[in-house]
Amino acid sequence: MAANFWTSSHYKQLLDTEEVDVVHPLDKERGMTLEDFKLIKLHMANYIARLAQNVKVRQRVVATAITYMRRVYVRRSMTEYDPRLVAPTCLYLASKAEESTVQARLLVFYIKKLYSDEKYRFEIKEILEMEMKILEALNYYLVVFHPYRALSQLLQDAGMNDATQPTWGLVNDTYKMDLILIHPPHLIALACIYIASVQKDKENTAWFEELRVDMNVVKNIAMEILDFYDSHKLITDDRVNAAMNKLAR
Amino acid sequence: MSEAVVDRYEKREVLGEGTYGVVFKAIDRKTGQTVAIKKIRLGKQKEGVNFTALREIKLLKELKDPNIIELIDAYPNKGNLHLVFEFMETDLEAVIRDRNIFLSPADIKSYIQMTLKGLAFCHRKWVLHRDMKPNNLLIGPNGQLKLADFGLARLFGSPDRRFTHQVFARWYRAPELLFGAKQYGPGVDVWAAACIFAELLLRRPFLQGNSDIDQLGKIFAAFGTPKSLQWPDMVYLPDYVEYQHVPGQPLRTLFPMASDDCLDLLSKMFTYDPKSRISAQQALEHRYFTSIPPPTEPASLPRPPPKRESVNSRVSDFNPQDGPTVLSPPRKLRRVMPQREGFDINAQLTDTMDDHGNEIRQTAGERSGQAPMSLDFSVFGMRPPSRPTINSADRSHLKRKLDLEFQLPEEE
């Protein structure tokens, strides 16, 4: 698939950061800040990943689900589309779209297991209704490209197969941010390789220069990822809860 | 918001019952365009949007090409998902079957060219269609042929992904699938396109096996049992069994009317080893398409007259004795073909169709001797046997394989 990213709907839908970092007016009314907005999306990305671990799906499904969730909130408000319902529904829809269906009742079962909080509890029926609304919010575009494939090819090409583990982890972490909505996946992969190279003191400037990509973009993505790691240390449960509490239900 | 979308389409008559819902004709009030709307039944309300429908949406949203059916819009209404497609008048199966239509070599070239163009586009986008057959090739008001029904289609990006081999209606299934291959590529679609090509030439399905084993028998009777030199990987396929050696027929005998270029392309599409089989793109570059006669302009292609009930995607004539999965236009008697040298076919056909039907089944058993199907022009007089589609066993297999890959064993 990777070969056709440039003609895909994913490519055509890539956004600027300014377009992604917009708090919906309805959410603003509830006092939600951009900071809260990002925190909730991060929290939901983690929720999807945890849920996915329980129902046992491939990382690709997790990545697609998180991308769906992030795309939904480019267009819709959290006030109208409760993230606690949107997140598992995105996982449900992504599992179908990625050809490894998870049953809705299984999701409901694990949601109950993970969260005792009433606000996270949803019936199968609610998930199925939300599925339709998410499809609409996504404008029925379901194919998503991810950095993973580019990553393994690039690592091999760079002779960095030993860095597969850490870079793979880095790529996973990029889904805690909105990068997948903004940058082509192979550039995200390159940014992760760049970080790993710097970390390991591996000199492969020549390799990067031979690639026909804009290294400035790659470096900027890498900086964004590193900034995120810095700010991530400051995120506490209290801050997440405070943000979530602005979403009265 | 969805209310507005609903109002946009003025519902007309029901066109038919598809595999996962009703299809009706409608007029787009905004554009005046005639469209076909598929209403996806949400079934037992247990697993949300139908998996097959979702696949079709996912892929058709990415595939925009003159030779691929256009998914214009989608909207929910009263809990059902509605898919809006461009309206298509008929399909290739109806063309092949219409006894009043004469297909010139230029017409055939045009139809198969459009088929291959649609297919090459899919393959460029890493999509396998996996259900190529004449009634999934729809024909629009301007004669454009378009691939439809992507309910079985898949992205084949990762080379190591294993797929189910239970795809395609049997008559269009490539030999590697019949031998149980799980890792296969675009070659399976090319084989099916070759079967459609042959069907255009013969005006009847070419290899009409009545079981998977019989299908291989039919293939071998036509082209000869493959030697290991021809197809080295064959013996490693999961369901490989050794077949008694049969020599096969010269293509010239099987298709007496076809030109040399035509036969050359056909033989390249019918290559046993999927690795050496011609690709859809290479097929389009074959000299057959540049040699005379040039392909007929789509608008001038012979088509069945548009009827009251038009045939559209997913629309079946719902033939109860065949079960609802047989998606075919209304039954028609086969056309008695124009005289061909060596085959006096006009004579005694229509009266003895049942006998011929039996004959076919009998000859099918013995797979040595002359290729029974391919030379048996007597079928032209009889009712066509019901076309196999993905049968229910295959379907449940598919379901298990694809829908429930990650389902935990739980009780209902």
XYZ file of C-alpha atoms in Angstrom:
661
model
C 0.000 0.000 0.000
C 2.782 2.269 0.832
C 3.443 2.867 -2.815
C 0.160 4.627 -3.222
C 0.147 6.998 -0.335
C 0.434 9.959 -2.678
C -2.829 9.143 -4.403
C -4.659 8.126 -1.243
C -7.402 9.953 0.580
C -5.083 9.976 3.592
C -2.599 12.162 1.744
C -5.311 14.499 0.479
C -6.668 14.865 3.985
C -3.441 15.864 5.670
C -3.937 19.027 7.702
C -1.890 21.888 9.055
C -1.235 22.037 12.762
C -3.402 25.162 12.958
C -6.331 23.218 11.532
C -5.924 20.391 14.031
C -5.439 22.574 17.103
C -8.920 24.022 17.069
C -11.180 23.582 20.075
C -14.754 23.222 18.905
C -16.934 26.212 19.964
C -19.240 23.935 21.952
C -16.283 22.622 23.916
C -14.929 26.118 24.447
C -18.235 27.058 26.041
C -17.527 24.436 28.652
C -14.218 26.045 29.415
C -12.084 23.587 27.514
C -8.692 24.905 26.514
C -6.428 23.666 23.746
C -4.345 22.078 26.472
C -7.375 20.167 27.792
C -8.316 19.153 24.278
C -4.896 17.633 23.643
C -4.866 15.964 27.047
C -8.192 14.276 26.456
C -7.092 13.012 23.055
C -3.916 11.661 24.653
C -5.926 10.034 27.393
C -8.228 8.455 24.803
C -5.308 7.226 22.723
C -4.041 5.476 25.849
C -7.501 4.125 26.523
C -7.721 2.664 23.016
C -4.287 1.074 23.396
C -5.209 -0.489 26.742
C -8.496 -1.778 25.434
C -6.747 -3.178 22.380
C -4.273 -5.059 24.571
C -7.171 -6.815 26.231
C -9.052 -7.744 23.078
C -5.734 -8.616 21.412
C -5.521 -6.858 18.098
C -2.542 -5.900 15.985
C -0.788 -2.578 16.538
C -2.019 -1.515 13.134
C -5.616 -1.652 14.362
C -4.711 0.458 17.393
C -2.990 3.009 15.182
C -5.964 3.179 12.817
C -8.405 3.522 15.716
C -6.456 6.396 17.249
C -6.240 8.085 13.858
C -10.022 7.792 13.459
C -10.532 9.270 16.930
C -8.248 12.198 16.177
C -9.901 12.792 12.824
C -13.334 12.806 14.444
C -12.321 15.653 16.750
C -11.053 17.771 13.905
C -14.671 18.053 12.885
C -16.788 17.277 15.920
C -17.106 18.482 19.491
C -16.354 16.386 22.527
C -19.533 17.750 24.034
C -21.622 16.054 21.378
C -19.330 13.107 20.769
C -18.379 11.774 24.175
C -14.755 10.632 23.928
C -15.460 7.789 26.344
C -17.807 6.341 23.739
C -15.941 7.513 20.646
C -12.675 5.844 21.699
C -13.951 2.256 21.982
C -16.154 2.724 18.931
C -13.141 3.817 16.893
C -11.379 0.655 17.987
C -14.440 -1.348 16.978
C -14.632 0.296 13.556
C -10.880 0.066 12.983
C -10.907 -3.641 13.793
C -13.426 -4.153 11.006
C -11.673 -1.868 8.560
C -8.363 -3.620 9.214
C -9.926 -7.031 8.701
C -9.629 -8.308 12.246
C -13.069 -7.818 13.683
C -13.565 -7.576 17.411
C -17.061 -8.231 18.657
C -18.824 -5.283 20.222
C -19.859 -7.278 23.287
C -16.253 -8.240 23.880
C -15.339 -4.572 23.935
C -18.182 -3.829 26.319
C -16.944 -6.620 28.554
C -13.405 -5.262 28.736
C -14.544 -1.670 29.161
C -16.348 -2.787 32.298
C -13.264 -4.605 33.454
C -10.974 -1.640 32.903
C -13.166 1.094 34.308
C -15.411 0.987 37.281
C -16.424 4.573 36.534
C -20.052 4.759 35.381
C -19.148 7.385 32.819
C -17.204 4.862 30.783
C -19.961 2.277 30.681
C -21.773 1.898 27.403
C -24.137 -0.641 25.923
C -23.489 -2.473 22.662
C -26.351 -0.534 21.164
C -24.668 2.773 21.936
C -21.433 1.642 20.309
C -23.262 0.590 17.175
C -25.101 3.891 16.963
C -21.884 5.795 17.449
C -20.233 3.678 14.742
C -22.588 5.169 12.192
C -21.957 8.704 13.449
C -18.204 8.170 13.315
C -18.429 6.876 9.767
C -20.228 10.076 8.910
C -17.705 12.229 10.755
C -14.891 10.495 8.874
C -16.758 11.122 5.662
C -16.475 7.345 5.124
C -12.723 7.514 4.519
C -11.321 4.465 6.250
C -7.949 3.718 4.705
C -5.131 4.989 6.883
C -1.409 4.682 6.243
C 1.006 4.219 9.126
C 4.737 4.688 9.613
C 5.396 1.053 10.578
C 5.964 -0.345 7.123
C 8.135 2.517 5.994
C 9.978 2.145 9.275
C 11.115 -1.426 8.732
C 12.088 -0.731 5.130
C 14.017 2.390 6.049
C 15.765 0.761 8.993
C 16.902 -2.026 6.766
C 18.106 0.409 4.154
C 20.008 2.406 6.786
C 21.559 -0.765 8.183
C 19.912 -0.073 11.532
C 17.970 -3.263 12.067
C 19.231 -3.330 15.643
C 17.228 -0.148 16.283
C 13.908 -1.754 15.415
C 12.691 -2.029 19.000
C 13.305 1.542 20.163
C 12.122 3.144 16.932
C 8.994 1.001 16.888
C 8.282 2.242 20.400
C 8.865 5.815 19.289
C 6.413 5.392 16.448
C 3.839 3.989 18.875
C 4.305 7.069 21.020
C 3.690 9.421 18.097
C 0.045 8.362 18.254
C -0.190 10.197 21.562
C 0.123 13.299 19.407
C -1.663 14.488 16.277
C 1.306 13.859 13.966
C -0.540 11.253 11.888
C -3.086 13.907 10.857
C -0.403 16.327 9.792
C 2.576 14.506 8.269
C 3.048 11.723 5.735
C 3.765 8.471 7.628
C 7.197 7.882 6.128
C 8.363 11.268 7.436
C 7.152 10.322 10.891
C 9.130 7.087 10.549
C 12.206 9.030 9.482
C 11.869 11.407 12.423
C 11.812 8.416 14.767
C 14.882 6.956 13.066
C 16.550 10.351 13.363
C 15.902 10.469 17.089
C 17.191 6.927 17.509
C 20.329 7.741 15.519
C 21.053 10.777 17.651
C 20.409 8.814 20.803
C 22.711 6.001 19.768
C 25.326 8.392 18.421
C 25.048 6.677 15.111
C 26.469 8.768 12.352
C 24.243 8.400 9.321
C 23.967 11.929 8.017
C 25.062 10.642 4.638
C 22.216 8.182 4.545
C 19.685 10.877 5.435
C 21.105 13.203 2.836
C 20.762 10.632 0.123
C 17.060 10.330 0.767
C 15.039 12.683 -1.294
C 13.142 14.192 1.608
C 13.118 17.578 3.218
C 15.307 17.034 6.271
C 13.998 20.231 7.829
C 10.544 18.690 8.025
C 11.988 15.502 9.480
C 13.945 17.458 12.084
C 10.907 19.516 12.992
C 8.862 16.382 13.530
C 11.676 14.989 15.651
C 11.723 18.193 17.717
C 7.983 17.971 18.203
C 8.315 14.412 19.441
C 11.094 15.376 21.859
C 9.083 18.355 23.115
C 6.193 16.039 23.668
C 8.333 13.706 25.772
C 9.359 16.688 27.874
C 5.840 17.910 28.479
C 4.589 14.381 28.984
C 6.515 14.193 32.268
C 4.329 16.967 33.615
C 1.050 15.270 32.821
C -0.652 13.977 35.919
C -3.887 12.086 36.423
C -5.264 15.131 38.148
C -4.771 17.261 35.079
C -6.437 14.638 32.895
C -9.327 14.331 35.311
C -9.746 18.082 35.467
C -9.976 18.199 31.695
C -12.377 15.275 31.579
C -14.560 16.894 34.206
C -15.236 19.764 31.875
C -17.163 17.233 29.811
C -20.209 16.905 31.967
C -22.343 13.989 31.044
C -27.984 16.805 9.050
C -28.770 13.410 7.580
C -32.313 14.593 6.982
C -31.047 16.995 4.390
C -29.169 14.202 2.632
C -32.235 11.996 2.646
C -34.263 14.726 0.986
C -31.646 15.060 -1.673
C -32.587 11.752 -3.257
C -35.998 11.112 -4.704
C -36.695 7.438 -4.272
C -37.969 5.507 -7.285
C -38.629 1.841 -7.893
C -36.818 -1.006 -6.213
C -34.237 -2.465 -8.539
C -33.602 -5.630 -6.636
C -32.387 -7.411 -3.582
C -28.651 -7.560 -3.063
C -26.602 -9.654 -0.723
C -26.907 -7.207 2.101
C -29.887 -5.080 1.327
C -32.363 -3.574 -1.075
C -31.230 -1.527 -4.061
C -33.488 1.146 -5.424
C -33.339 3.695 -8.140
C -33.390 7.361 -7.189
C -32.967 10.786 -8.658
C -30.441 13.156 -7.161
C -32.484 16.354 -6.820
C -29.322 18.418 -6.666
C -27.778 17.205 -9.898
C -30.691 15.556 -11.699
C -28.525 12.458 -11.975
C -30.070 8.999 -11.778
C -28.451 6.970 -9.026
C -28.776 3.556 -7.451
C -29.044 3.478 -3.682
C -28.068 0.412 -1.725
C -29.706 0.250 1.642
C -27.502 -1.762 3.947
C -29.585 -3.818 6.283
C -28.228 -3.706 9.758
C -29.339 -7.245 10.266
C -29.531 -8.462 13.809
C -28.222 -5.137 15.066
C -25.471 -7.119 16.695
C -22.414 -6.269 14.741
C -23.185 -2.846 13.397
C -22.361 -1.859 9.862
C -22.138 -4.922 7.673
C -18.561 -6.031 7.258
C -18.837 -6.583 3.525
C -20.428 -3.183 3.037
C -17.700 -1.574 5.086
C -15.055 -3.149 2.906
C -16.760 -1.879 -0.172
C -17.008 1.641 1.259
C -13.419 1.633 2.395
C -12.035 0.597 -0.979
C -14.402 2.486 -3.257
C -13.647 5.717 -1.425
C -10.054 5.276 -2.581
C -10.743 3.999 -6.075
C -11.884 6.690 -8.460
C -11.538 5.632 -12.062
C -13.701 5.669 -15.205
C -13.739 1.851 -15.144
C -14.698 1.469 -11.498
C -18.178 2.000 -10.139
C -18.414 5.338 -8.398
C -19.545 5.523 -4.806
C -21.100 8.971 -4.922
C -22.293 9.349 -1.385
C -23.190 7.540 1.800
C -25.599 8.511 4.513
C -27.398 7.004 7.475
C -31.160 7.083 7.669
C -33.299 5.487 10.347
C -30.389 3.451 11.546
C -29.604 2.066 8.105
C -26.608 2.970 6.055
C -27.331 3.997 2.473
C -24.746 3.892 -0.289
C -25.318 6.011 -3.367
C -23.811 4.641 -6.575
C -23.894 5.896 -10.103
C -26.725 4.239 -11.965
C -25.776 1.462 -14.321
C -28.077 0.116 -16.983
C -26.979 -3.443 -17.386
C -24.066 -5.803 -16.915
C -21.741 -7.855 -19.047
C -23.510 -11.089 -18.269
C -26.704 -9.706 -19.791
C -24.730 -8.682 -22.876
C -23.124 -12.089 -23.219
C -26.450 -13.815 -22.833
C -28.593 -11.655 -25.068
C -29.254 -13.751 -28.158
C -30.092 -10.668 -30.169
C -26.685 -9.175 -29.690
C -23.851 -9.920 -32.069
C -20.448 -9.132 -30.621
C -17.862 -8.291 -33.261
C -14.159 -8.838 -32.523
C -13.881 -5.069 -32.034
C -16.717 -5.132 -29.491
C -15.076 -7.945 -27.561
C -11.795 -6.059 -27.599
C -13.496 -3.001 -26.200
C -15.238 -4.865 -23.379
C -12.135 -6.773 -22.289
C -10.011 -3.632 -22.559
C -12.297 -1.754 -20.189
C -12.290 -4.750 -17.845
C -8.494 -4.834 -17.812
C -8.263 -1.068 -17.374
C -10.440 -1.209 -14.272
C -8.441 -4.150 -12.986
C -5.058 -2.570 -13.683
C -6.213 0.477 -11.756
C -7.229 -1.653 -8.764
C -3.911 -3.472 -8.809
C -1.986 -0.198 -9.010
C -3.824 0.749 -5.843
C -2.938 -2.616 -4.309
C -6.524 -3.779 -4.315
C -7.483 -7.313 -5.278
C -11.047 -7.519 -6.535
C -11.459 -11.256 -5.865
C -14.934 -11.552 -7.335
C -14.468 -10.839 -11.020
C -17.305 -12.273 -13.100
C -19.497 -10.910 -15.875
C -22.355 -9.784 -13.660
C -20.012 -7.738 -11.511
C -18.977 -5.801 -14.605
C -21.658 -3.181 -14.914
C -22.388 -1.160 -17.999
C -23.404 2.465 -17.818
C -25.658 4.525 -20.050
C -22.735 5.520 -22.280
C -21.478 1.987 -22.683
C -18.694 2.368 -20.112
C -17.894 -0.881 -18.383
C -17.127 -0.569 -14.684
C -15.954 -3.009 -12.052
C -18.436 -3.274 -9.208
C -19.002 -5.252 -6.051
C -15.921 -4.794 -3.954
C -17.427 -6.707 -1.060
C -14.720 -9.349 -1.315
C -11.939 -7.044 -2.338
C -8.835 -6.569 -0.210
C -5.738 -4.539 0.039
C -2.768 -6.769 -0.570
C -0.044 -4.451 0.666
C 1.799 -6.734 2.998
C 3.345 -9.559 1.054
C 3.183 -12.000 3.928
C -0.517 -11.669 4.675
C -2.426 -14.864 4.279
C -5.845 -14.695 2.715
C -8.669 -17.093 2.292
C -8.688 -18.986 -0.983
C -12.465 -19.181 -0.926
C -12.986 -16.255 -3.211
C -14.467 -15.837 -6.692
C -17.344 -17.750 -8.140
C -15.939 -21.154 -9.004
C -15.878 -20.795 -12.769
C -13.573 -17.804 -12.455
C -11.258 -19.220 -9.813
C -7.583 -19.469 -10.674
C -5.855 -22.849 -10.346
C -3.699 -21.680 -7.413
C -6.875 -20.875 -5.471
C -8.373 -24.242 -6.338
C -5.209 -25.807 -4.920
C -5.750 -23.848 -1.715
C -3.156 -21.082 -2.042
C -3.346 -18.624 0.858
C -0.754 -16.204 -0.374
C -1.729 -14.989 -3.768
C -1.686 -11.811 -5.738
C -3.290 -9.903 -8.577
C -2.851 -12.940 -10.832
C -6.094 -14.367 -9.465
C -7.998 -11.425 -10.934
C -6.184 -11.792 -14.241
C -7.182 -15.455 -14.477
C -10.795 -14.478 -13.852
C -10.510 -11.764 -16.507
C -9.223 -14.432 -18.888
C -12.320 -16.519 -18.144
C -14.456 -13.474 -18.914
C -12.474 -12.893 -22.115
C -13.129 -16.491 -23.148
C -16.779 -16.079 -22.246
C -17.053 -13.065 -24.519
C -15.580 -15.111 -27.363
C -17.689 -18.202 -26.760
C -20.832 -16.496 -25.484
C -21.080 -18.952 -22.641
C -19.071 -19.533 -19.473
C -15.846 -21.204 -20.532
C -14.910 -23.545 -17.679
C -18.081 -24.631 -15.921
C -16.919 -26.935 -13.180
C -19.526 -28.234 -10.768
C -17.104 -28.709 -7.876
C -13.639 -27.440 -7.091
C -12.143 -30.749 -8.169
C -14.188 -30.715 -11.342
C -13.178 -27.111 -11.987
C -9.520 -28.129 -12.032
C -10.461 -31.018 -14.260
C -12.106 -28.592 -16.685
C -9.077 -26.313 -16.629
C -6.690 -29.204 -17.284
C -8.888 -30.662 -19.987
C -8.659 -27.349 -21.800
C -5.010 -26.456 -21.291
C -3.463 -29.774 -20.309
C -2.291 -30.859 -16.853
C 0.471 -28.468 -15.808
C 3.958 -29.936 -15.759
C 6.227 -29.014 -12.880
C 8.430 -27.141 -15.316
C 5.476 -24.933 -16.208
C 4.537 -24.284 -12.625
C 7.286 -25.289 -10.176
C 5.470 -24.130 -7.011
C 2.298 -26.065 -7.741
C 3.258 -29.154 -5.764
C 3.758 -27.088 -2.614
C 0.234 -25.703 -2.544
C -1.815 -26.821 0.475
C -4.524 -28.726 -1.395
C -2.360 -29.973 -4.224
C -3.320 -33.384 -5.530
C -1.857 -35.059 -8.518
C -4.128 -35.147 -11.527
C -3.991 -37.740 -14.226
C -2.110 -36.286 -17.112
C -4.212 -34.966 -19.962
C -2.771 -33.254 -23.000
C -5.035 -30.217 -23.402
C -6.351 -28.610 -26.539
C -4.761 -26.138 -28.888
C -6.290 -22.728 -28.177
C -7.088 -22.484 -31.858
C -9.468 -25.425 -31.477
C -11.060 -23.984 -28.366
C -11.566 -20.556 -29.906
C -11.879 -21.058 -33.648
C -13.060 -17.505 -34.301
C -10.318 -15.645 -32.450
C -7.418 -13.833 -34.079
C -3.812 -14.852 -33.452
C -3.173 -11.797 -31.283
C -6.273 -12.543 -29.304
C -5.175 -16.135 -28.663
C -1.692 -15.024 -27.708
C -3.032 -12.654 -25.077
C -5.525 -15.232 -23.862
C -2.785 -17.830 -23.429
C -0.700 -15.336 -21.443
C -3.627 -14.587 -19.157
C -4.350 -18.299 -18.756
C -0.762 -19.058 -17.710
C -0.702 -21.613 -14.904
C 2.142 -20.231 -12.833
C 0.840 -17.018 -11.249
C 4.403 -15.704 -11.237
C 4.625 -15.872 -15.022
C 1.026 -14.896 -15.673
C 0.712 -11.582 -17.486
C -0.350 -8.630 -15.320
C -3.411 -6.541 -16.121
C -1.175 -3.624 -17.109
C 1.017 -5.786 -19.348
C -2.121 -7.248 -20.905
C -3.278 -3.745 -21.813
C 0.056 -3.160 -23.535
C -0.292 -6.362 -25.566
C -0.389 -5.901 -29.326
C -3.917 -7.303 -29.415
C -5.143 -3.870 -28.353
C -3.215 -2.025 -31.052
C -3.758 -4.434 -33.909
C -6.831 -4.090 -36.102
C -9.673 -3.880 -35.550
C -9.466 -1.081 -33.000
C -11.754 -1.508 -29.999
C -15.273 -0.211 -30.487
C -16.099 3.131 -28.881
C -18.007 2.346 -25.673
C -21.014 4.397 -26.760
C -21.381 2.282 -29.908
C -21.163 -1.077 -28.166
C -24.120 -3.389 -28.541
C -26.125 -3.603 -25.350
C -29.420 -5.122 -24.377
C -32.247 -2.597 -24.694
C -32.877 -0.862 -21.368
C -35.859 -2.529 -19.801
C -38.413 -1.396 -17.288
C -36.425 -3.196 -14.673
C -32.836 -2.262 -15.112
C -30.132 -4.331 -13.699
C -27.799 -2.734 -11.264
C -25.048 -3.461 -8.908
C -25.867 -6.038 -6.356
C -29.241 -6.400 -7.933
C -30.164 -9.947 -8.412
C -33.117 -11.431 -10.115
C -33.461 -13.404 -6.944
C -33.994 -16.802 -8.338
C -35.496 -18.756 -5.477
C -34.364 -22.202 -6.520
C -30.798 -21.021 -6.833
C -30.799 -19.269 -3.526
C -30.389 -15.585 -3.030
C -26.700 -15.487 -3.735
C -27.118 -16.018 -7.453
C -26.957 -12.556 -8.827
C -27.944 -12.794 -12.405
C -30.130 -10.905 -14.780
C -33.382 -12.531 -15.769
C -32.971 -15.867 -17.441
C -33.003 -15.870 -21.157
C -32.643 -18.591 -23.688
C -29.216 -18.561 -25.147
C -28.653 -17.092 -28.467
C -28.154 -19.496 -31.319
C -24.818 -18.421 -32.641
C -24.111 -17.483 -36.187
C -22.777 -20.347 -38.218
C -19.248 -21.349 -37.452
C -17.269 -23.652 -39.627
C -17.254 -27.171 -38.414
C -20.041 -26.765 -35.914
C -23.555 -27.195 -37.040
C -25.199 -25.698 -34.076
C -28.378 -24.335 -35.452
C -29.983 -27.668 -35.845
C -31.311 -29.625 -32.980
C -30.551 -27.718 -29.891
C -33.314 -26.092 -27.994
C -35.461 -29.200 -27.828
C -33.033 -31.408 -25.990
C -31.578 -29.157 -23.476
C -32.066 -31.399 -20.508
C -30.331 -34.238 -22.233
C -27.471 -32.004 -23.064
C -27.320 -30.874 -19.513
C -26.865 -34.454 -18.447
C -24.368 -35.082 -21.126
C -22.263 -32.283 -19.834
C -22.302 -33.590 -16.372
C -21.356 -37.061 -17.605
C -18.537 -35.970 -19.820
C -17.308 -33.836 -17.025
C -16.510 -36.922 -15.013
C -14.059 -38.388 -17.447
C -11.352 -35.891 -17.761
C -9.300 -37.667 -20.329
C -10.438 -37.603 -23.915
C -11.417 -34.440 -25.641
C -12.273 -31.375 -23.644
C -15.931 -31.845 -23.141
C -16.998 -28.336 -22.333
C -14.928 -26.395 -24.636
C -15.974 -28.168 -27.777
C -19.531 -28.697 -26.817
C -21.348 -25.989 -28.648
C -24.616 -27.659 -27.939
C -24.905 -25.628 -24.770
C -25.956 -22.700 -26.848
C -29.396 -24.048 -27.147
C -30.014 -24.835 -23.565
C -30.818 -22.924 -20.481
C -27.588 -21.885 -18.946
C -26.779 -23.805 -15.824
C -27.070 -21.701 -12.737
C -23.939 -19.717 -12.177
C -22.164 -20.580 -9.001
C -21.329 -17.665 -6.804
C -19.565 -17.833 -3.529
C -21.619 -20.636 -2.047
C -22.901 -20.818 1.470
C -20.149 -23.120 2.641
C -17.596 -20.721 1.235
C -19.434 -17.857 2.833
C -19.377 -19.333 6.274
C -15.752 -20.175 5.726
C -15.116 -16.589 4.731
C -17.000 -15.357 7.722
C -14.951 -17.437 10.032
C -11.751 -16.474 8.352
C -12.311 -12.798 7.934
C -15.024 -11.489 10.185
C -14.167 -13.291 13.294
C -10.458 -13.572 13.111
C -10.047 -12.269 16.609
C -13.208 -13.415 18.205
C -12.899 -15.156 21.511
C -14.669 -18.449 21.723
C -17.862 -17.491 23.409
C -21.377 -18.752 23.396
C -24.173 -16.957 21.627
